[in-house]
């Protein structure tokens, strides 16, 4: 291709949402390229929509009705006068039909050729081509629609157990099920088919031999339309839940220079056979260590990966820029020998989810979002204050990346950045990520795919119970009284807590919000002493009298009451201005006045220890981060009791908002413990509601197709006598 054949990109449409759309916009703007966003109804107020120079509504709330609609995206590109389309990752990014439709519309496709996408998009066909190319692959068998139960059993026996049911068109852990025995294979295949159809519009699945504890190592490749092809070294992505990555790093601690050369050569050979250009990733499973470790082909992702920033940090490349340059017809301009590894980079995916509840996705509104400034990390996020995390799409909030000269510095620096990030309004995996990065296993490089199960860190953190909770509640009490005193209009010259007679201690009732172990009510009593210190006491709250002295008894959840003296050295309170006031077309403000909100820093000394606590108030919620690992959310209780929802004995409720896919019982049925009663879908993942005990179904309120809220009653069971 000559210079006259180059196709400059002037306006780029990103057929995606959230943080990846913002990421592509950032590079495009730095290259002088104007940008176009497309969005579903639920994303109308999302930050990526306003980041773009233009935005086009697709209509619809689900992925199928919006981001997966080829016709709508092509129409948006044409109507906005875009001359190129970048697919991001997920959705249509590996859809050859979409890539061809973009090209047929006269637009520039920022990605590999549709033929390459088709060749690698079908994971079964890809495995066959890799075998022909001499790349080692794991045993697998396709699952045909015509297969009988006996045929499926025979296929499972051929592959061997444990095996993995895997979506042929998928990725990101969706449409995948681990099967340990033949008697659960049929159900796993059916579930994987449903999930794959919902996420990718294709329910084709296959069976593949499952390795319980390998490493997941992938090679980044880059190619241009002039025949140049390089690899950008490896990333390790072994720490996963539900086959979806949560912590990635580059380079891998298990890969030696000789092994890196072998894997890199295999990756380049794999994609060269299909004439690959643009950015892509060849994924491998790795067993063993040292130069002679074995690896097997897993798949080729013909798109940008979520974890691409760690490669950018160690190579100095901007992979989005390289994609755009290649799509415009430019050569790479460098060869394999020009690329080197500089230091180490680690990435953590910050999700709205509860690690202690099996990483169950969470929903809510982001009330507090302030990325850490020190240490300086890279935050690729799709959220701002006010962003709504719903059930329609993936619950990833941000990717946090730390680059450093050594692996240990990168891991510990990333943990510190997570700890010092202020985040509230949704349950997140932040404390789990921090604990994982600081764990002995991670720092030793012991990061196989069973890391989460093997270490038990998901259930061990966050430390909502114990002395951490007591200290967090005390920090809230100290900041609360300082705030109240600063706003006093009478006798404001007097010190906080001053009394000229014997009076009871001040009392602040709080509820520690813990989605996993259950909320815990605590009461903080405090009294200012003559020397400026405070005597505090934290104990379980008396439910019958929240403003009475707390109960000394141990309720089995909280530790016994603790009493201590603290000395605040400083309490700095920063009021937060209104984030925005939305004006409707008629000129009136449509947003309700915001609740009181402020941030505070509490420098406090307890005994021989002194540290700084970060405390933020948003309405009735308090978000606390301590000087040690951990964060907590506490809600200030009203002095008047709130009416609680009626609790139904034996009632099973929805663990999160979602859609009911299946109801397998009716009133009068006898059920056994562990039996699946209701199947729900939320965020493209299936969730089973099972019987907690043997019994009889007394009531069924759920119906197929219902959209239910978190905590909504689904089934009532009467326990067997």
XYZ file of C-alpha atoms in Angstrom:
721
model
C 0.000 0.000 0.000
C 1.369 3.409 -0.979
C 0.856 6.699 0.800
C -1.820 7.543 -1.738
C -3.755 4.442 -0.660
C -3.824 5.390 2.997
C -7.303 5.993 4.419
C -7.118 8.665 7.120
C -9.648 8.275 9.914
C -11.313 11.565 10.799
C -14.379 10.483 12.766
C -14.504 7.224 14.705
C -17.613 5.509 16.059
C -17.074 3.138 18.993
C -19.629 0.337 18.956
C -19.400 -0.283 22.677
C -20.011 1.251 26.074
C -18.461 1.969 29.479
C -14.775 2.082 30.182
C -13.616 0.639 26.849
C -15.541 3.299 24.919
C -13.919 5.985 27.071
C -10.526 4.327 26.589
C -10.818 4.409 22.788
C -12.134 7.974 22.825
C -9.106 9.085 24.839
C -6.616 7.811 22.262
C -8.702 8.984 19.314
C -8.888 12.517 20.703
C -5.117 12.532 21.250
C -4.741 11.687 17.527
C -7.060 14.520 16.481
C -9.901 12.159 15.593
C -13.462 13.158 16.492
C -15.602 10.478 18.119
C -19.131 9.104 18.110
C -20.805 7.129 20.911
C -23.812 4.847 20.607
C -25.895 3.992 23.624
C -28.795 1.935 24.935
C -31.653 3.549 26.830
C -30.182 2.658 30.222
C -26.858 4.290 29.319
C -28.272 7.678 28.327
C -26.627 9.374 31.332
C -23.431 7.272 31.348
C -20.110 9.154 31.246
C -18.971 7.644 27.943
C -21.940 9.228 26.156
C -20.777 12.755 26.954
C -17.087 11.904 26.456
C -17.723 11.555 22.726
C -18.066 14.515 20.395
C -21.388 13.108 19.143
C -23.683 10.425 20.508
C -26.448 8.418 18.862
C -29.200 6.559 20.756
C -29.723 2.967 19.645
C -32.944 2.423 21.584
C -33.673 -0.649 23.664
C -32.461 -1.630 27.114
C -30.915 -5.033 26.458
C -27.729 -5.828 24.570
C -29.711 -7.667 21.884
C -31.851 -4.593 21.231
C -28.953 -2.159 21.210
C -25.236 -2.956 21.088
C -25.763 -6.326 19.363
C -27.964 -4.855 16.630
C -25.805 -4.644 13.505
C -28.368 -2.632 11.569
C -28.706 -0.023 14.311
C -24.951 0.436 14.716
C -24.344 0.751 10.968
C -27.190 3.275 10.687
C -25.692 5.269 13.574
C -22.307 5.350 11.828
C -23.845 6.529 8.574
C -26.083 9.139 10.203
C -23.189 10.599 12.201
C -20.885 10.740 9.153
C -18.340 8.479 10.843
C -15.731 7.023 8.509
C -14.549 4.206 10.833
C -15.892 1.848 13.500
C -13.978 0.490 16.512
C -15.769 -2.444 18.205
C -14.067 -2.357 21.613
C -14.377 -5.771 23.229
C -17.397 -7.965 23.838
C -20.684 -7.388 21.996
C -19.945 -7.398 18.223
C -16.148 -7.162 18.469
C -15.610 -10.737 17.233
C -18.569 -10.910 14.894
C -17.372 -11.433 11.305
C -20.802 -10.501 9.932
C -20.608 -7.131 11.667
C -17.065 -6.489 10.434
C -18.146 -7.249 6.888
C -21.221 -5.033 7.231
C -18.987 -2.143 8.294
C -16.761 -2.665 5.272
C -19.727 -3.086 2.914
C -21.078 0.247 4.145
C -17.876 1.900 2.924
C -16.542 2.396 6.447
C -13.131 1.523 7.852
C -13.152 -1.475 10.186
C -10.691 -1.049 13.074
C -9.824 -4.692 13.512
C -8.672 -7.783 11.639
C -10.189 -8.989 8.384
C -13.645 -10.609 8.657
C -12.144 -13.856 7.333
C -9.690 -13.933 10.248
C -12.482 -13.230 12.732
C -14.573 -16.030 11.239
C -11.635 -18.440 11.293
C -10.889 -17.787 14.956
C -14.394 -16.862 16.126
C -15.507 -20.457 15.833
C -13.393 -21.917 18.594
C -13.863 -25.447 17.295
C -12.608 -24.539 13.824
C -9.791 -22.534 15.409
C -8.637 -25.569 17.402
C -8.590 -27.653 14.244
C -6.495 -25.090 12.386
C -4.089 -24.812 15.314
C -3.654 -28.581 15.376
C -2.880 -28.489 11.661
C -0.334 -25.726 12.317
C 1.415 -27.825 14.956
C 0.237 -25.826 17.968
C -0.613 -28.144 20.905
C -4.347 -28.271 21.780
C -6.497 -29.965 24.429
C -8.904 -32.817 23.504
C -12.377 -31.541 22.572
C -15.670 -32.696 21.014
C -18.384 -30.518 19.423
C -21.929 -30.768 20.802
C -24.362 -31.124 17.902
C -28.039 -30.208 18.181
C -28.934 -33.741 17.110
C -27.024 -35.403 19.959
C -29.065 -37.744 22.122
C -28.421 -38.259 25.815
C -26.332 -41.331 25.064
C -24.355 -39.430 22.435
C -23.608 -36.690 24.948
C -22.523 -39.232 27.546
C -20.203 -40.842 25.006
C -18.740 -37.472 24.052
C -18.057 -36.685 27.710
C -16.319 -40.021 28.165
C -14.184 -39.342 25.083
C -12.981 -35.991 26.405
C -12.621 -37.232 30.004
C -13.559 -35.642 33.324
C -13.328 -33.022 34.572
C -14.341 -31.253 31.388
C -15.464 -27.789 30.383
C -18.619 -26.980 28.449
C -17.632 -23.964 26.406
C -19.417 -21.543 24.079
C -17.903 -21.671 20.609
C -18.638 -18.004 19.887
C -18.020 -16.661 23.372
C -15.537 -15.308 25.821
C -15.352 -13.524 29.152
C -16.418 -16.623 31.081
C -19.953 -16.625 29.686
C -21.444 -19.856 28.362
C -18.991 -21.988 30.334
C -19.583 -24.758 32.881
C -17.197 -27.136 34.658
C -18.506 -30.701 34.761
C -17.042 -33.300 37.119
C -19.309 -36.261 36.339
C -21.561 -37.569 33.555
C -24.807 -37.188 35.525
C -24.574 -33.362 35.457
C -23.377 -32.996 31.869
C -26.773 -32.545 30.186
C -27.862 -29.790 32.581
C -24.523 -28.013 32.170
C -24.801 -28.121 28.376
C -28.346 -26.718 28.508
C -27.317 -23.894 30.856
C -24.238 -23.022 28.770
C -26.385 -22.928 25.631
C -28.860 -20.506 27.210
C -26.140 -18.246 28.505
C -24.238 -18.263 25.196
C -27.391 -17.445 23.226
C -28.154 -14.490 25.496
C -24.604 -13.123 25.482
C -23.473 -13.825 21.905
C -26.568 -14.735 19.926
C -25.089 -18.197 19.215
C -25.764 -21.249 21.408
C -23.100 -23.529 19.885
C -21.012 -25.233 22.578
C -18.331 -27.894 22.751
C -16.675 -30.077 25.364
C -13.013 -29.597 26.213
C -10.713 -31.311 28.677
C -10.470 -29.187 31.820
C -7.183 -28.591 33.612
C -8.000 -27.845 37.276
C -5.008 -25.650 38.128
C -2.988 -24.408 35.155
C -1.786 -20.901 34.496
C -3.623 -18.754 31.965
C -0.961 -17.052 29.868
C -1.667 -15.083 26.689
C 0.476 -13.506 24.011
C -0.360 -10.090 22.580
C 0.150 -9.916 18.798
C 0.153 -6.954 16.407
C 0.123 -7.077 12.633
C -0.295 -4.651 9.748
C -1.607 -4.990 6.209
C 1.963 -4.974 4.849
C 2.820 -8.404 6.219
C 4.564 -7.295 9.406
C 3.663 -9.276 12.516
C 5.128 -9.110 16.031
C 4.264 -10.303 19.504
C 4.323 -7.938 22.474
C 5.242 -10.574 25.067
C 2.920 -12.271 27.503
C 0.353 -11.480 30.152
C -0.701 -13.797 32.946
C -4.417 -13.790 33.732
C -4.746 -16.801 36.033
C -6.698 -15.247 38.914
C -10.285 -15.768 37.804
C -13.801 -16.356 39.093
C -16.454 -17.932 36.862
C -13.688 -18.197 34.221
C -13.501 -14.407 34.115
C -10.253 -12.647 34.942
C -9.947 -10.279 37.886
C -6.176 -9.700 38.255
C -3.720 -9.641 35.354
C -0.026 -8.897 35.071
C 2.805 -8.609 32.570
C 5.189 -10.278 32.289
C 4.233 -13.629 33.844
C 6.269 -14.691 36.890
C 6.331 -18.265 35.506
C 7.662 -17.521 32.025
C 11.395 -17.682 31.408
C 13.043 -15.954 28.428
C 13.345 -19.270 26.593
C 9.700 -20.176 27.248
C 8.666 -16.668 26.192
C 10.412 -17.168 22.858
C 8.625 -20.520 22.345
C 5.195 -19.179 23.210
C 5.702 -15.988 21.218
C 6.777 -17.942 18.150
C 3.754 -20.244 18.488
C 1.405 -17.258 18.768
C 2.850 -15.539 15.701
C 2.714 -18.772 13.707
C -0.899 -19.321 14.777
C -2.159 -15.979 13.457
C 0.146 -15.772 10.447
C -1.722 -18.704 8.883
C -4.866 -16.531 8.651
C -3.175 -13.354 7.423
C -3.797 -11.539 10.666
C -3.514 -7.789 11.118
C -4.528 -5.396 13.948
C -4.269 -6.261 17.648
C -5.123 -9.746 18.862
C -4.363 -12.224 21.598
C -3.414 -15.891 21.500
C -4.341 -17.533 24.789
C -2.628 -20.603 26.237
C -2.913 -22.827 29.283
C 0.464 -23.374 30.899
C 1.509 -26.189 33.241
C 4.842 -26.468 35.009
C 7.648 -23.951 35.197
C 11.015 -23.361 33.651
C 12.151 -23.572 30.054
C 10.473 -26.948 29.476
C 6.988 -26.070 30.783
C 4.108 -27.322 28.608
C 1.457 -25.111 27.063
C -1.746 -25.724 25.077
C -3.685 -23.483 22.732
C -6.878 -22.115 24.264
C -8.267 -19.554 21.810
C -7.514 -16.489 19.725
C -9.262 -13.248 20.644
C -9.472 -11.199 17.446
C -9.926 -7.930 19.310
C -8.507 -5.772 22.039
C -8.436 -7.471 25.453
C -9.715 -5.982 28.714
C -6.235 -6.457 30.177
C -4.363 -4.723 27.336
C -3.116 -1.867 29.613
C -0.506 -4.057 31.322
C 1.095 -4.733 27.938
C 1.016 -1.026 27.155
C 2.753 -0.249 30.441
C 5.678 -2.655 29.887
C 6.188 -1.911 26.169
C 5.366 1.780 25.900
C 2.899 1.083 23.076
C -0.622 2.501 22.842
C -2.440 -0.531 21.434
C -5.536 1.466 20.468
C -3.340 3.872 18.517
C -1.691 0.917 16.780
C -5.098 -0.476 15.849
C -6.170 2.841 14.355
C -2.892 3.247 12.442
C -3.137 -0.258 11.001
C -6.771 0.275 9.995
C -5.730 3.447 8.167
C -3.195 1.424 6.198
C 0.000 2.487 7.955
C 2.836 -0.001 8.600
C 3.852 -0.820 12.158
C 7.233 0.820 11.668
C 9.075 -1.528 14.043
C 10.052 -5.172 14.273
C 10.292 -7.824 16.974
C 13.811 -6.833 18.000
C 12.661 -3.269 18.643
C 10.337 -4.351 21.455
C 11.590 -4.825 25.007
C 10.070 -5.402 28.438
C 10.356 -2.497 30.859
C 9.572 -3.327 34.464
C 6.292 -4.907 35.548
C 2.605 -3.978 35.435
C -0.379 -5.347 37.352
C -4.073 -4.720 36.717
C -7.100 -5.287 38.942
C -10.676 -5.259 37.691
C -12.874 -3.371 40.111
C -16.339 -4.941 39.975
C -19.672 -4.265 41.620
C -19.919 -7.674 43.246
C -19.721 -9.429 46.596
C -16.726 -11.804 46.835
C -17.947 -13.392 50.074
C -21.213 -14.410 48.360
C -19.597 -16.214 45.470
C -18.835 -12.950 43.640
C -22.531 -12.319 43.149
C -22.964 -9.184 40.982
C -24.297 -6.115 42.777
C -26.381 -3.161 41.674
C -26.783 0.372 42.941
C -25.844 3.992 42.354
C -22.274 5.225 42.750
C -22.407 7.842 45.514
C -18.673 8.253 46.007
C -15.853 7.872 43.468
C -12.462 9.443 44.052
C -9.519 7.491 42.576
C -6.347 7.545 44.637
C -3.792 10.196 43.768
C -0.924 8.616 45.669
C 0.432 6.211 44.604
C -0.277 7.222 41.049
C -2.098 4.426 39.262
C -3.838 4.282 35.918
C -7.633 4.249 36.245
C -9.616 3.205 33.169
C -13.174 3.628 34.412
C -16.688 3.797 33.058
C -18.237 5.501 36.075
C -18.644 8.828 37.796
C -20.614 9.914 40.838
C -24.242 9.211 40.049
C -23.569 6.324 37.663
C -26.170 3.572 37.956
C -24.972 -0.045 37.984
C -27.878 -2.101 36.678
C -28.507 -5.671 35.637
C -28.383 -5.242 31.886
C -24.612 -5.190 31.405
C -21.302 -6.287 32.903
C -20.760 -4.829 36.415
C -17.116 -3.810 35.930
C -16.585 -0.310 37.324
C -12.942 0.296 36.479
C -9.575 -1.207 35.723
C -6.757 -0.048 37.986
C -3.219 -0.508 36.699
C 0.105 -0.031 38.455
C 3.484 -0.075 36.703
C 6.733 -0.332 38.658
C 10.331 -1.502 38.244
C 9.606 -4.820 39.995
C 6.684 -7.204 40.366
C 6.479 -6.752 44.135
C 6.363 -2.969 43.846
C 3.660 -3.178 41.185
C 1.511 -5.498 43.324
C 1.865 -3.577 46.569
C 1.487 -0.221 44.834
C -1.746 -1.391 43.205
C -3.059 -2.627 46.564
C -2.298 0.769 48.110
C -4.026 2.600 45.262
C -7.112 0.459 45.759
C -7.058 1.056 49.522
C -6.836 4.806 49.081
C -9.592 5.054 46.501
C -12.838 6.398 47.917
C -15.744 4.393 46.597
C -19.295 4.015 47.883
C -22.852 3.283 46.897
C -22.322 -0.225 45.552
C -20.798 -3.375 46.987
C -17.426 -4.034 45.340
C -14.556 -6.512 45.293
C -12.062 -3.782 46.244
C -10.986 -5.280 49.576
C -10.635 -8.762 48.077
C -8.370 -7.403 45.334
C -6.192 -5.614 47.872
C -5.926 -8.715 50.056
C -5.088 -10.904 47.048
C -2.322 -8.590 45.865
C -0.759 -8.550 49.334
C -1.078 -12.299 49.923
C 1.962 -14.529 50.319
C 0.765 -16.647 47.413
C 0.524 -13.758 44.965
C 3.813 -12.184 45.977
C 5.487 -15.578 45.554
C 4.051 -15.906 42.031
C 1.852 -18.867 43.014
C -1.001 -17.752 40.768
C -2.672 -20.728 39.123
C -6.326 -20.638 38.071
C -7.460 -22.158 41.387
C -5.962 -19.215 43.319
C -9.272 -17.915 44.673
C -10.537 -21.312 45.844
C -7.151 -22.334 47.198
C -6.449 -19.211 49.243
C -9.954 -18.607 50.603
C -9.366 -14.850 50.421
C -12.817 -14.129 49.030
C -14.545 -15.210 52.236
C -11.829 -13.860 54.520
C -12.285 -10.233 53.542
C -13.453 -7.543 53.933
C -13.066 -7.303 57.726
C -16.514 -5.929 58.507
C -16.484 -7.655 61.863
C -14.141 -7.397 64.793
C -12.021 -4.495 65.894
C -11.913 -2.975 62.399
C -15.647 -2.378 62.552
C -15.371 -0.878 66.030
C -12.624 1.485 64.887
C -14.596 2.488 61.781
C -17.715 3.199 63.853
C -15.627 5.302 66.235
C -14.186 7.283 63.333
C -17.710 8.039 62.142
C -18.739 9.199 65.621
C -15.769 11.567 65.921
C -16.322 13.091 62.487
C -20.080 13.338 63.085
C -19.700 15.261 66.322
C -17.100 17.565 64.766
C -19.395 18.273 61.837
C -22.355 18.937 64.114
C -20.289 21.273 66.270
C -18.966 23.202 63.271
C -22.542 23.971 62.254
C -23.736 24.971 65.717
C -25.422 28.368 65.858
C -25.569 28.624 69.658
C -22.516 28.744 71.962
C -20.306 27.942 68.997
C -17.228 29.125 70.936
C -17.482 26.154 73.300
C -15.606 22.944 72.639
C -17.458 19.906 71.379
C -19.084 17.821 74.100
C -18.879 20.501 76.789
C -21.193 19.908 79.778
C -21.612 21.958 82.977
C -23.377 19.099 84.739
C -23.273 15.317 84.920
C -24.973 14.063 81.778
C -25.065 10.713 79.959
C -22.533 10.084 77.208
C -23.441 10.994 73.647
C -24.796 8.058 71.620
C -24.633 7.443 67.862
C -26.529 4.383 66.559
C -25.190 2.883 63.336
C -25.751 -0.119 61.099
C -22.731 -1.742 59.494
C -23.852 -2.818 56.023
C -22.546 -6.242 55.085
C -24.278 -8.010 52.183
C -22.648 -11.340 53.020
C -22.885 -11.852 56.758
C -25.896 -9.662 57.377
C -26.104 -6.106 58.634
C -24.962 -5.463 62.201
C -26.350 -2.744 64.466
C -23.836 -1.035 66.717
C -23.978 1.872 69.110
C -21.099 4.254 69.794
C -21.110 6.159 73.066
C -18.556 8.894 73.521
C -17.568 11.662 75.923
C -15.010 14.408 75.479
C -12.509 14.630 78.323
C -10.735 17.676 79.748
C -7.488 16.971 77.901
C -9.256 16.944 74.519
C -9.312 13.173 74.141
C -12.487 11.116 73.790
C -13.572 8.061 75.703
C -15.476 5.792 73.317
C -17.339 2.570 73.719
C -18.719 0.423 70.900
C -21.140 -2.443 71.447
C -24.089 -4.223 69.809
C -27.097 -1.949 69.620
C -30.168 -2.538 71.722
C -32.910 -2.899 69.156
C -35.627 -1.938 71.624
C -33.959 1.331 72.643
C -31.400 2.609 70.115
C -30.555 5.691 72.144
C -30.142 3.829 75.415
C -26.718 2.557 76.542
C -25.667 -0.386 74.353
C -26.002 -3.976 75.386
C -22.848 -5.655 76.717
C -23.838 -9.105 75.524
C -22.118 -10.826 72.617
C -24.688 -11.487 69.906
C -22.523 -14.094 68.203
C -21.780 -11.777 65.280
C -20.019 -8.807 66.775
C -17.173 -9.045 69.281
C -17.800 -8.011 72.843
C -18.069 -4.328 73.615
C -14.800 -2.447 73.422
C -13.854 0.716 75.272
C -10.891 2.905 74.483
C -9.579 6.464 74.564
C -8.629 8.286 71.377
C -7.033 11.666 70.801
C -7.957 13.436 67.558
C -5.048 15.506 66.298
C -7.054 16.997 63.461
C -10.382 16.564 61.734
C -10.545 18.167 58.297
C -13.990 18.330 56.717
C -14.485 19.243 53.066
C -17.974 20.067 51.845
C -18.867 18.645 48.441
C -20.573 20.964 46.016
C -23.550 19.757 44.006
C -22.320 17.437 41.275
C -24.747 18.906 38.772
C -28.234 20.316 38.442
C -30.027 19.030 35.379
C -32.191 21.552 33.573
C -35.163 20.312 31.590
C -36.217 21.709 28.227
C -38.488 24.221 29.942
C -35.652 25.629 32.003
C -36.600 24.101 35.357
C -34.314 22.036 37.570
C -35.390 18.402 37.471
C -33.009 16.908 40.050
C -34.060 16.816 43.686
C -31.804 18.707 46.103
C -28.933 16.406 47.105
C -28.620 15.074 50.623
C -25.829 16.402 52.817
C -22.471 15.129 51.741
C -18.897 15.815 52.746
C -15.483 14.162 52.947
C -13.286 14.165 56.016
C -9.804 13.145 57.118
C -9.404 12.098 60.719
C -5.880 12.061 62.177
C -6.314 10.158 65.430
C -4.138 8.544 68.085
C -5.206 5.405 69.954
C -2.787 4.198 72.586
C 0.625 4.090 70.939
C -0.786 4.061 67.381
C -1.624 7.031 65.183
C -3.180 6.994 61.729
C -5.438 8.786 59.280
C -8.955 7.623 58.463
C -10.859 8.676 55.350
C -14.535 9.243 56.165
C -17.197 10.330 53.680
C -20.871 10.998 54.270
C -23.479 10.701 51.558
C -26.955 11.194 52.955
C -27.409 8.642 55.752
C -24.470 6.507 54.581
C -20.927 6.744 55.887
C -18.006 5.293 53.886
C -14.870 4.620 55.903
C -11.362 3.581 54.871
C -8.820 2.905 57.586
C -5.045 3.230 57.760
C -4.830 -0.558 57.423
C -6.398 -2.711 54.707
C -10.167 -2.581 54.710
C -13.214 -0.407 54.158
C -16.684 -0.311 55.660
C -20.065 1.205 54.958
C -22.193 2.295 57.899
C -25.642 3.784 57.896
C -26.742 6.267 60.539
C -29.912 4.970 62.113
C -32.888 7.225 62.656
C -34.037 7.838 66.213
C -37.439 6.695 64.962
C -37.810 3.084 63.842
C -38.225 2.468 60.107
C -40.989 0.115 59.041
C -39.325 -3.116 57.947
C -40.534 -5.347 55.181
C -42.482 -8.294 56.437
C -40.234 -11.325 56.901
C -41.794 -14.563 55.696
C -40.669 -17.721 57.446
C -39.277 -20.151 54.895
C -39.278 -17.464 52.217
C -36.602 -17.519 49.512
C -35.875 -14.140 47.977
C -34.064 -12.890 44.895
C -30.382 -12.292 45.752
C -30.245 -9.442 43.237
C -32.410 -7.798 40.552
C -32.883 -10.029 37.532
C -35.179 -11.940 35.215
C -36.848 -15.254 36.114
C -35.906 -17.867 33.503
C -37.414 -20.973 35.049
C -39.724 -21.966 37.911
C -39.481 -25.701 38.532
C -41.933 -26.113 41.437
C -45.542 -25.459 42.302
C -47.430 -25.330 45.610
C -47.632 -28.724 47.273
C -44.410 -30.116 45.747
C -41.995 -31.908 48.039
C -38.437 -30.615 47.639
C -35.038 -31.811 48.846
C -32.198 -29.691 50.155
C -30.118 -28.315 47.279
C -32.871 -28.788 44.690
C -33.056 -25.985 42.106
C -36.387 -24.202 42.471
C -35.963 -21.022 40.429
C -33.446 -20.007 37.793
C -32.665 -16.307 37.390
C -30.571 -14.344 34.927
C -28.747 -11.168 35.858
C -25.924 -9.458 33.991
C -25.915 -12.327 31.467
C -25.121 -14.887 34.179
C -27.476 -17.527 35.555
C -28.168 -17.830 39.289
C -29.881 -20.785 40.940
C -32.302 -20.439 43.856
C -32.113 -23.757 45.705
C -33.996 -25.300 48.615
C -32.111 -24.694 51.883
C -33.797 -27.690 53.510
C -36.149 -30.593 52.830
C -39.754 -29.487 52.870
C -42.936 -28.657 51.011
C -43.584 -25.701 48.714
C -46.242 -23.552 50.368
C -46.319 -20.657 47.902
C -44.809 -19.687 44.535
C -44.782 -16.000 43.644
C -42.245 -16.075 40.814
C -43.280 -16.592 37.198
C -41.175 -17.116 34.102
C -40.380 -13.763 32.513
C -40.829 -11.735 35.709
C -38.319 -8.945 36.339
C -37.737 -9.107 40.096
C -35.977 -6.758 42.497
C -33.345 -7.577 45.059
C -35.006 -9.169 48.115
C -38.296 -9.897 46.348
C -40.041 -13.028 47.635
C -39.961 -15.895 45.123
C -40.892 -19.135 46.896
C -42.033 -20.116 50.395
C -41.058 -23.522 51.790
C -42.421 -25.250 54.884
C -39.653 -27.294 56.444
C -40.160 -31.046 56.747
C -41.195 -32.132 60.231
